[in-house]
Backbone as JSON Lines, residues from 0, in Angstrom:
{"i":0,"aa":"X","n":[0.85,-1.17,0.0],"ca":[0.0,0.0,0.0],"c":[0.89,1.23,0.0]}
{"i":1,"aa":"X","n":[0.68,2.11,-0.94],"ca":[1.47,3.32,-1.0],"c":[0.66,4.49,-0.5]}
{"i":2,"aa":"X","n":[1.35,5.49,-0.03],"ca":[0.68,6.69,0.47],"c":[0.43,7.63,-0.69]}
{"i":3,"aa":"X","n":[-0.84,7.82,-1.02],"ca":[-1.13,8.8,-2.06],"c":[-1.29,10.15,-1.39]}
{"i":4,"aa":"X","n":[-0.71,11.14,-1.98],"ca":[-0.77,12.48,-1.42],"c":[-2.16,13.07,-1.63]}
{"i":5,"aa":"X","n":[-2.41,14.16,-0.95],"ca":[-3.72,14.81,-1.04],"c":[-4.01,15.2,-2.48]}
{"i":6,"aa":"X","n":[-5.19,14.88,-2.93],"ca":[-5.62,15.16,-4.29],"c":[-6.34,16.5,-4.35]}
{"i":7,"aa":"X","n":[-6.97,16.89,-3.24],"ca":[-7.72,18.14,-3.18],"c":[-6.83,19.26,-2.67]}
{"i":8,"aa":"X","n":[-7.21,20.48,-2.97],"ca":[-6.45,21.64,-2.49],"c":[-6.73,21.87,-1.01]}
{"i":9,"aa":"X","n":[-5.87,22.65,-0.37],"ca":[-6.07,22.98,1.04],"c":[-7.41,23.7,1.21]}
{"i":10,"aa":"X","n":[-7.79,24.52,0.25],"ca":[-9.07,25.23,0.33],"c":[-10.24,24.24,0.34]}
{"i":11,"aa":"X","n":[-10.15,23.21,-0.51],"ca":[-11.19,22.18,-0.52],"c":[-11.24,21.45,0.82]}
{"i":12,"aa":"X","n":[-10.07,21.18,1.39],"ca":[-10.02,20.49,2.67],"c":[-10.63,21.35,3.77]}
{"i":13,"aa":"X","n":[-10.34,22.65,3.74],"ca":[-10.89,23.54,4.76],"c":[-12.41,23.65,4.63]}
{"i":14,"aa":"X","n":[-12.93,23.52,3.42],"ca":[-14.38,23.56,3.22],"c":[-15.07,22.38,3.88]}
{"i":15,"aa":"X","n":[-14.35,21.32,4.11],"ca":[-14.91,20.15,4.8],"c":[-14.78,20.29,6.32]}
{"i":16,"aa":"X","n":[-14.44,21.47,6.77],"ca":[-14.33,21.77,8.2],"c":[-13.23,20.98,8.9]}
{"i":17,"aa":"X","n":[-12.14,20.76,8.2],"ca":[-11.03,20.04,8.82],"c":[-10.12,21.0,9.56]}
{"i":18,"aa":"X","n":[-9.68,20.6,10.76],"ca":[-8.7,21.43,11.46],"c":[-7.34,21.31,10.78]}
{"i":19,"aa":"X","n":[-6.46,22.24,11.1],"ca":[-5.13,22.28,10.48],"c":[-4.38,20.95,10.67]}
{"i":20,"aa":"X","n":[-4.52,20.34,11.84],"ca":[-3.8,19.08,12.1],"c":[-4.24,17.98,11.14]}
{"i":21,"aa":"X","n":[-5.52,17.92,10.83],"ca":[-6.01,16.9,9.89],"c":[-5.54,17.2,8.48]}
{"i":22,"aa":"X","n":[-5.52,18.47,8.1],"ca":[-5.04,18.86,6.78],"c":[-3.57,18.49,6.63]}
{"i":23,"aa":"X","n":[-2.78,18.72,7.68],"ca":[-1.36,18.35,7.64],"c":[-1.19,16.85,7.47]}
{"i":24,"aa":"X","n":[-1.99,16.06,8.18],"ca":[-1.91,14.6,8.03],"c":[-2.22,14.2,6.59]}
{"i":25,"aa":"X","n":[-3.27,14.77,6.01],"ca":[-3.64,14.44,4.63],"c":[-2.52,14.82,3.67]}
{"i":26,"aa":"X","n":[-1.9,15.97,3.89],"ca":[-0.8,16.4,3.02],"c":[0.4,15.46,3.11]}
{"i":27,"aa":"X","n":[0.65,14.9,4.28],"ca":[1.82,14.05,4.48],"c":[1.55,12.6,4.06]}
{"i":28,"aa":"X","n":[0.39,12.04,4.42],"ca":[0.17,10.61,4.17],"c":[-1.01,10.31,3.25]}
{"i":29,"aa":"X","n":[-1.75,11.31,2.82],"ca":[-2.88,11.08,1.93],"c":[-4.18,10.85,2.68]}
{"i":30,"aa":"X","n":[-5.26,10.93,1.96],"ca":[-6.6,10.85,2.56],"c":[-6.93,9.46,3.08]}
{"i":31,"aa":"X","n":[-6.65,8.43,2.3],"ca":[-7.02,7.07,2.7],"c":[-6.31,6.68,4.0]}
{"i":32,"aa":"X","n":[-5.01,6.95,4.1],"ca":[-4.26,6.61,5.3],"c":[-4.72,7.45,6.49]}
{"i":33,"aa":"X","n":[-5.01,8.73,6.25],"ca":[-5.49,9.6,7.33],"c":[-6.81,9.09,7.87]}
{"i":34,"aa":"X","n":[-7.7,8.66,7.0],"ca":[-8.99,8.15,7.45],"c":[-8.81,6.92,8.34]}
{"i":35,"aa":"X","n":[-7.92,6.0,7.95],"ca":[-7.67,4.81,8.78],"c":[-7.07,5.21,10.13]}
{"i":36,"aa":"X","n":[-6.17,6.19,10.12],"ca":[-5.55,6.66,11.36],"c":[-6.6,7.3,12.27]}
{"i":37,"aa":"X","n":[-7.46,8.13,11.71],"ca":[-8.51,8.8,12.47],"c":[-9.51,7.79,13.02]}
{"i":38,"aa":"X","n":[-9.87,6.79,12.22],"ca":[-10.83,5.79,12.68],"c":[-10.29,4.98,13.84]}
{"i":39,"aa":"X","n":[-8.99,4.75,13.87],"ca":[-8.4,3.9,14.92],"c":[-7.81,4.67,16.09]}
{"i":40,"aa":"X","n":[-7.39,5.92,15.87],"ca":[-6.72,6.67,16.93],"c":[-7.28,8.07,17.13]}
{"i":41,"aa":"X","n":[-8.4,8.39,16.48],"ca":[-8.97,9.73,16.57],"c":[-9.27,10.13,18.01]}
{"i":42,"aa":"X","n":[-8.88,11.36,18.36],"ca":[-9.11,11.87,19.7],"c":[-8.03,11.51,20.69]}
{"i":43,"aa":"X","n":[-6.93,10.92,20.22],"ca":[-5.84,10.52,21.12],"c":[-4.49,11.01,20.58]}
{"i":44,"aa":"X","n":[-3.5,10.95,21.44],"ca":[-2.13,11.24,21.03],"c":[-1.46,9.95,20.6]}
{"i":45,"aa":"X","n":[-0.66,10.03,19.57],"ca":[0.06,8.88,19.05],"c":[1.56,9.19,19.11]}
{"i":46,"aa":"X","n":[2.29,8.38,19.87],"ca":[3.74,8.55,19.97],"c":[4.39,7.91,18.75]}
{"i":47,"aa":"X","n":[5.12,8.7,18.0],"ca":[5.76,8.2,16.78],"c":[7.26,8.06,17.0]}
{"i":48,"aa":"X","n":[7.82,6.91,16.68],"ca":[9.27,6.74,16.79],"c":[9.98,7.55,15.71]}
{"i":49,"aa":"X","n":[11.27,7.8,15.92],"ca":[12.05,8.56,14.93],"c":[12.18,7.79,13.61]}
{"i":50,"aa":"X","n":[12.27,6.48,13.71],"ca":[12.25,5.65,12.5],"c":[11.26,4.53,12.75]}
{"i":51,"aa":"X","n":[10.66,4.07,11.69],"ca":[9.57,3.1,11.83],"c":[9.8,1.95,10.86]}
{"i":52,"aa":"X","n":[9.54,0.75,11.3],"ca":[9.73,-0.42,10.45],"c":[8.41,-0.93,9.89]}
{"i":53,"aa":"X","n":[8.5,-1.86,8.95],"ca":[7.28,-2.38,8.32],"c":[6.4,-3.19,9.27]}
{"i":54,"aa":"X","n":[6.96,-3.66,10.4],"ca":[6.17,-4.46,11.34],"c":[5.53,-3.63,12.45]}
{"i":55,"aa":"X","n":[5.77,-2.34,12.46],"ca":[5.2,-1.46,13.49],"c":[3.68,-1.41,13.34]}
{"i":56,"aa":"X","n":[2.98,-1.22,14.46],"ca":[1.51,-1.17,14.44],"c":[0.98,-0.11,13.47]}
{"i":57,"aa":"X","n":[1.63,1.05,13.44],"ca":[1.18,2.12,12.54],"c":[1.39,1.7,11.09]}
{"i":58,"aa":"X","n":[2.49,1.01,10.8],"ca":[2.74,0.51,9.44],"c":[1.66,-0.49,9.03]}
{"i":59,"aa":"X","n":[1.29,-1.35,9.95],"ca":[0.24,-2.34,9.66],"c":[-1.1,-1.66,9.41]}
{"i":60,"aa":"X","n":[-1.33,-0.55,10.06],"ca":[-2.6,0.16,9.93],"c":[-2.69,0.98,8.64]}
{"i":61,"aa":"X","n":[-1.65,1.75,8.34],"ca":[-1.74,2.7,7.21],"c":[-0.77,2.39,6.07]}
{"i":62,"aa":"X","n":[0.02,1.35,6.22],"ca":[1.01,1.03,5.19],"c":[2.38,1.58,5.56]}
{"i":63,"aa":"X","n":[3.41,0.87,5.14],"ca":[4.77,1.23,5.53],"c":[5.19,2.59,4.99]}
{"i":64,"aa":"X","n":[4.89,2.88,3.72],"ca":[5.3,4.16,3.13],"c":[4.67,5.34,3.87]}
{"i":65,"aa":"X","n":[3.38,5.23,4.17],"ca":[2.7,6.31,4.9],"c":[3.26,6.44,6.31]}
{"i":66,"aa":"X","n":[3.51,5.31,6.97],"ca":[4.07,5.34,8.32],"c":[5.47,5.96,8.32]}
{"i":67,"aa":"X","n":[6.25,5.62,7.31],"ca":[7.59,6.2,7.2],"c":[7.5,7.72,6.98]}
{"i":68,"aa":"X","n":[6.54,8.15,6.19],"ca":[6.34,9.59,5.97],"c":[5.96,10.28,7.28]}
{"i":69,"aa":"X","n":[5.11,9.63,8.08],"ca":[4.75,10.19,9.39],"c":[5.98,10.33,10.27]}
{"i":70,"aa":"X","n":[6.8,9.27,10.31],"ca":[7.99,9.29,11.16],"c":[8.99,10.34,10.68]}
{"i":71,"aa":"X","n":[9.11,10.52,9.38],"ca":[10.02,11.55,8.85],"c":[9.56,12.94,9.27]}
{"i":72,"aa":"X","n":[8.26,13.15,9.3],"ca":[7.72,14.48,9.61],"c":[7.62,14.72,11.11]}
{"i":73,"aa":"X","n":[7.13,13.71,11.88],"ca":[6.87,13.92,13.3],"c":[7.55,12.89,14.2]}
{"i":74,"aa":"X","n":[8.58,12.2,13.7],"ca":[9.26,11.18,14.49],"c":[9.8,11.74,15.8]}
{"i":75,"aa":"X","n":[9.61,10.99,16.88],"ca":[10.08,11.41,18.19],"c":[9.09,12.31,18.92]}
{"i":76,"aa":"X","n":[7.95,12.56,18.32],"ca":[6.94,13.43,18.94],"c":[5.66,12.65,19.22]}
{"i":77,"aa":"X","n":[4.86,13.24,20.09],"ca":[3.49,12.74,20.3],"c":[2.58,13.6,19.45]}
{"i":78,"aa":"X","n":[1.89,12.97,18.52],"ca":[1.05,13.69,17.57],"c":[-0.41,13.47,17.93]}
{"i":79,"aa":"X","n":[-1.16,14.57,18.0],"ca":[-2.59,14.45,18.27],"c":[-3.31,14.09,16.98]}
{"i":80,"aa":"X","n":[-4.07,13.02,17.03],"ca":[-4.87,12.58,15.89],"c":[-6.29,13.08,16.14]}
{"i":81,"aa":"X","n":[-6.75,14.04,15.35],"ca":[-8.07,14.63,15.62],"c":[-9.19,13.64,15.36]}
{"i":82,"aa":"X","n":[-10.29,13.83,16.07],"ca":[-11.48,12.98,15.9],"c":[-12.38,13.63,14.86]}
{"i":83,"aa":"X","n":[-12.03,13.44,13.62],"ca":[-12.75,14.1,12.53],"c":[-13.11,13.1,11.43]}
{"i":84,"aa":"X","n":[-13.5,11.9,11.8],"ca":[-13.74,10.88,10.79],"c":[-14.85,11.25,9.81]}
{"i":85,"aa":"X","n":[-15.88,11.94,10.26],"ca":[-16.95,12.34,9.34],"c":[-16.42,13.33,8.3]}
{"i":86,"aa":"X","n":[-15.64,14.31,8.75],"ca":[-15.07,15.29,7.83],"c":[-14.07,14.65,6.87]}
{"i":87,"aa":"X","n":[-13.27,13.72,7.37],"ca":[-12.3,13.06,6.49],"c":[-13.02,12.19,5.47]}
{"i":88,"aa":"X","n":[-14.14,11.58,5.86],"ca":[-14.94,10.84,4.88],"c":[-15.49,11.77,3.8]}
{"i":89,"aa":"X","n":[-15.85,12.98,4.19],"ca":[-16.3,13.99,3.22],"c":[-15.18,14.26,2.21]}
{"i":90,"aa":"X","n":[-13.97,14.43,2.71],"ca":[-12.81,14.65,1.83],"c":[-12.6,13.44,0.94]}
{"i":91,"aa":"X","n":[-12.66,12.25,1.53],"ca":[-12.48,11.02,0.76],"c":[-13.49,10.96,-0.38]}
{"i":92,"aa":"X","n":[-14.74,11.23,-0.08],"ca":[-15.78,11.15,-1.1],"c":[-15.54,12.14,-2.22]}
{"i":93,"aa":"X","n":[-15.21,13.38,-1.87],"ca":[-14.93,14.39,-2.9],"c":[-13.74,13.99,-3.75]}
{"i":94,"aa":"X","n":[-12.73,13.48,-3.08],"ca":[-11.51,13.08,-3.78],"c":[-11.8,11.92,-4.74]}
{"i":95,"aa":"X","n":[-12.54,10.92,-4.26],"ca":[-12.87,9.77,-5.11],"c":[-13.67,10.2,-6.33]}
{"i":96,"aa":"X","n":[-14.65,11.05,-6.12],"ca":[-15.49,11.52,-7.22],"c":[-14.64,12.25,-8.26]}
{"i":97,"aa":"X","n":[-13.78,13.15,-7.79],"ca":[-12.93,13.9,-8.72],"c":[-12.02,12.98,-9.5]}
{"i":98,"aa":"X","n":[-11.42,12.02,-8.82],"ca":[-10.51,11.1,-9.5],"c":[-11.25,10.2,-10.48]}
{"i":99,"aa":"X","n":[-12.44,9.76,-10.1],"ca":[-13.25,8.92,-10.99],"c":[-13.66,9.72,-12.23]}
{"i":100,"aa":"X","n":[-14.07,10.96,-12.03],"ca":[-14.47,11.81,-13.15],"c":[-13.3,12.13,-14.08]}
{"i":101,"aa":"X","n":[-12.07,12.03,-13.55],"ca":[-10.89,12.26,-14.38],"c":[-10.41,10.98,-15.05]}
{"i":102,"aa":"X","n":[-11.14,9.88,-14.84],"ca":[-10.84,8.67,-15.58],"c":[-10.21,7.52,-14.81]}
{"i":103,"aa":"X","n":[-9.97,7.67,-13.5],"ca":[-9.42,6.55,-12.75],"c":[-10.49,5.47,-12.6]}
{"i":104,"aa":"X","n":[-10.05,4.23,-12.58],"ca":[-11.01,3.13,-12.47],"c":[-11.55,3.04,-11.05]}
{"i":105,"aa":"X","n":[-12.82,2.66,-10.96],"ca":[-13.41,2.52,-9.63],"c":[-12.72,1.4,-8.87]}
{"i":106,"aa":"X","n":[-12.23,0.38,-9.56],"ca":[-11.57,-0.75,-8.88],"c":[-10.31,-0.29,-8.13]}
{"i":107,"aa":"X","n":[-9.53,0.56,-8.75],"ca":[-8.32,1.05,-8.07],"c":[-8.7,1.95,-6.9]}
{"i":108,"aa":"X","n":[-9.77,2.71,-7.04],"ca":[-10.2,3.61,-5.96],"c":[-10.75,2.84,-4.77]}
{"i":109,"aa":"X","n":[-11.58,1.81,-5.0],"ca":[-12.12,1.06,-3.86],"c":[-11.01,0.32,-3.13]}
{"i":110,"aa":"X","n":[-10.01,-0.11,-3.86],"ca":[-8.88,-0.78,-3.21],"c":[-8.09,0.21,-2.36]}
{"i":111,"aa":"X","n":[-7.78,1.37,-2.93],"ca":[-7.0,2.37,-2.2],"c":[-7.72,2.87,-0.96]}
{"i":112,"aa":"X","n":[-9.02,3.13,-1.09],"ca":[-9.78,3.69,0.03],"c":[-10.4,2.62,0.93]}
{"i":113,"aa":"X","n":[-10.15,1.36,0.62],"ca":[-10.61,0.23,1.44],"c":[-12.12,0.26,1.67]}
{"i":114,"aa":"X","n":[-12.87,0.41,0.57],"ca":[-14.32,0.35,0.64],"c":[-14.8,-0.69,-0.36]}
{"i":115,"aa":"X","n":[-16.03,-1.15,-0.2],"ca":[-16.56,-2.14,-1.14],"c":[-17.17,-1.45,-2.35]}
{"i":116,"aa":"X","n":[-17.37,-2.23,-3.4],"ca":[-17.95,-1.7,-4.64],"c":[-19.28,-1.0,-4.39]}
{"i":117,"aa":"X","n":[-20.13,-1.66,-3.64],"ca":[-21.46,-1.1,-3.39],"c":[-21.38,0.25,-2.72]}
{"i":118,"aa":"X","n":[-20.48,0.41,-1.76],"ca":[-20.35,1.69,-1.06],"c":[-19.87,2.77,-2.02]}
{"i":119,"aa":"X","n":[-18.94,2.43,-2.9],"ca":[-18.46,3.38,-3.9],"c":[-19.62,3.88,-4.75]}
{"i":120,"aa":"X","n":[-20.42,2.96,-5.27],"ca":[-21.53,3.36,-6.14],"c":[-22.6,4.12,-5.37]}
{"i":121,"aa":"X","n":[-22.78,3.81,-4.1],"ca":[-23.73,4.57,-3.28],"c":[-23.26,6.02,-3.14]}
{"i":122,"aa":"X","n":[-21.97,6.2,-2.91],"ca":[-21.41,7.56,-2.81],"c":[-21.61,8.3,-4.13]}
{"i":123,"aa":"X","n":[-21.33,7.63,-5.24],"ca":[-21.48,8.27,-6.55],"c":[-22.95,8.64,-6.8]}
{"i":124,"aa":"X","n":[-23.86,7.75,-6.46],"ca":[-25.29,8.01,-6.68],"c":[-25.77,9.17,-5.81]}
{"i":125,"aa":"X","n":[-25.36,9.17,-4.55],"ca":[-25.77,10.23,-3.63],"c":[-25.26,11.58,-4.13]}
{"i":126,"aa":"X","n":[-24.07,11.62,-4.65],"ca":[-23.49,12.87,-5.13],"c":[-24.21,13.36,-6.37]}
{"i":127,"aa":"X","n":[-24.53,12.45,-7.27],"ca":[-25.19,12.84,-8.51],"c":[-26.61,13.34,-8.28]}
{"i":128,"aa":"X","n":[-27.24,12.93,-7.2],"ca":[-28.6,13.38,-6.92],"c":[-28.64,14.54,-5.95]}
{"i":129,"aa":"X","n":[-27.47,14.99,-5.47],"ca":[-27.46,16.1,-4.52],"c":[-27.62,17.42,-5.27]}
{"i":130,"aa":"X","n":[-28.25,18.42,-4.63],"ca":[-28.47,19.7,-5.29],"c":[-27.15,20.37,-5.66]}
{"i":131,"aa":"X","n":[-27.12,20.98,-6.8],"ca":[-25.93,21.72,-7.21],"c":[-24.88,20.88,-7.89]}
{"i":132,"aa":"X","n":[-25.09,19.56,-7.97],"ca":[-24.09,18.72,-8.62],"c":[-24.47,18.56,-10.08]}
{"i":133,"aa":"X","n":[-23.54,18.89,-10.93],"ca":[-23.76,18.66,-12.36],"c":[-22.71,17.66,-12.81]}
{"i":134,"aa":"X","n":[-23.06,16.38,-12.83],"ca":[-22.06,15.38,-13.18],"c":[-21.54,15.61,-14.59]}
{"i":135,"aa":"X","n":[-20.28,15.32,-14.75],"ca":[-19.7,15.41,-16.09],"c":[-20.38,14.36,-16.96]}
{"i":136,"aa":"X","n":[-19.96,14.26,-18.18],"ca":[-20.63,13.34,-19.09],"c":[-20.69,11.94,-18.5]}
{"i":137,"aa":"X","n":[-21.76,11.26,-18.79],"ca":[-21.95,9.91,-18.29],"c":[-20.98,8.98,-19.01]}
{"i":138,"aa":"X","n":[-20.11,8.34,-18.26],"ca":[-19.11,7.46,-18.86],"c":[-19.69,6.08,-19.17]}
{"i":139,"aa":"X","n":[-20.89,5.78,-18.67],"ca":[-21.52,4.49,-18.91],"c":[-22.23,4.53,-20.26]}
{"i":140,"aa":"X","n":[-21.89,3.64,-21.14],"ca":[-22.54,3.57,-22.44],"c":[-23.84,2.79,-22.31]}
{"i":141,"aa":"X","n":[-24.84,3.22,-23.03],"ca":[-26.12,2.52,-23.03],"c":[-26.02,1.28,-23.91]}
{"i":142,"aa":"X","n":[-26.73,0.24,-23.53],"ca":[-26.77,-0.97,-24.35],"c":[-27.65,-0.78,-25.58]}
{"i":143,"aa":"X","n":[-28.54,0.21,-25.53],"ca":[-29.54,0.35,-26.57],"c":[-29.33,1.54,-27.5]}
{"i":144,"aa":"X","n":[-28.42,2.45,-27.17],"ca":[-28.14,3.6,-28.04],"c":[-27.08,3.25,-29.05]}
{"i":145,"aa":"X","n":[-27.14,3.91,-30.2],"ca":[-26.13,3.66,-31.24],"c":[-24.83,4.31,-30.91]}
């Protein structure tokens, strides 16, 4: 599992009501890894070693590359992991939609964000029916149109 960097701008992240600490985490380890960290350690301090190995608990949770990035940035410190899982899910959803609309396959996205196919399509459907959303061209071809 590799750490994908933040796909959305800081302004987009702030619109999801994320505190600065959550935005910094997303910038360093990406949205998917931040969401896993928040889900498991949100609202607590996490002591990070100066260097981290692939067998470390944090590596097992978010992937070795993301854990190494955390250690490079905050190694030797106690880092507060904010309890913002709802807001980070908002970021995840926006990010997935943008990446899907730019042509990334849903299979790679569900794998990266550790969600099932059905949940991905539910997010897409909810977004397309929400007020103010104008989905880009429909990438699904009809079986009956020429």
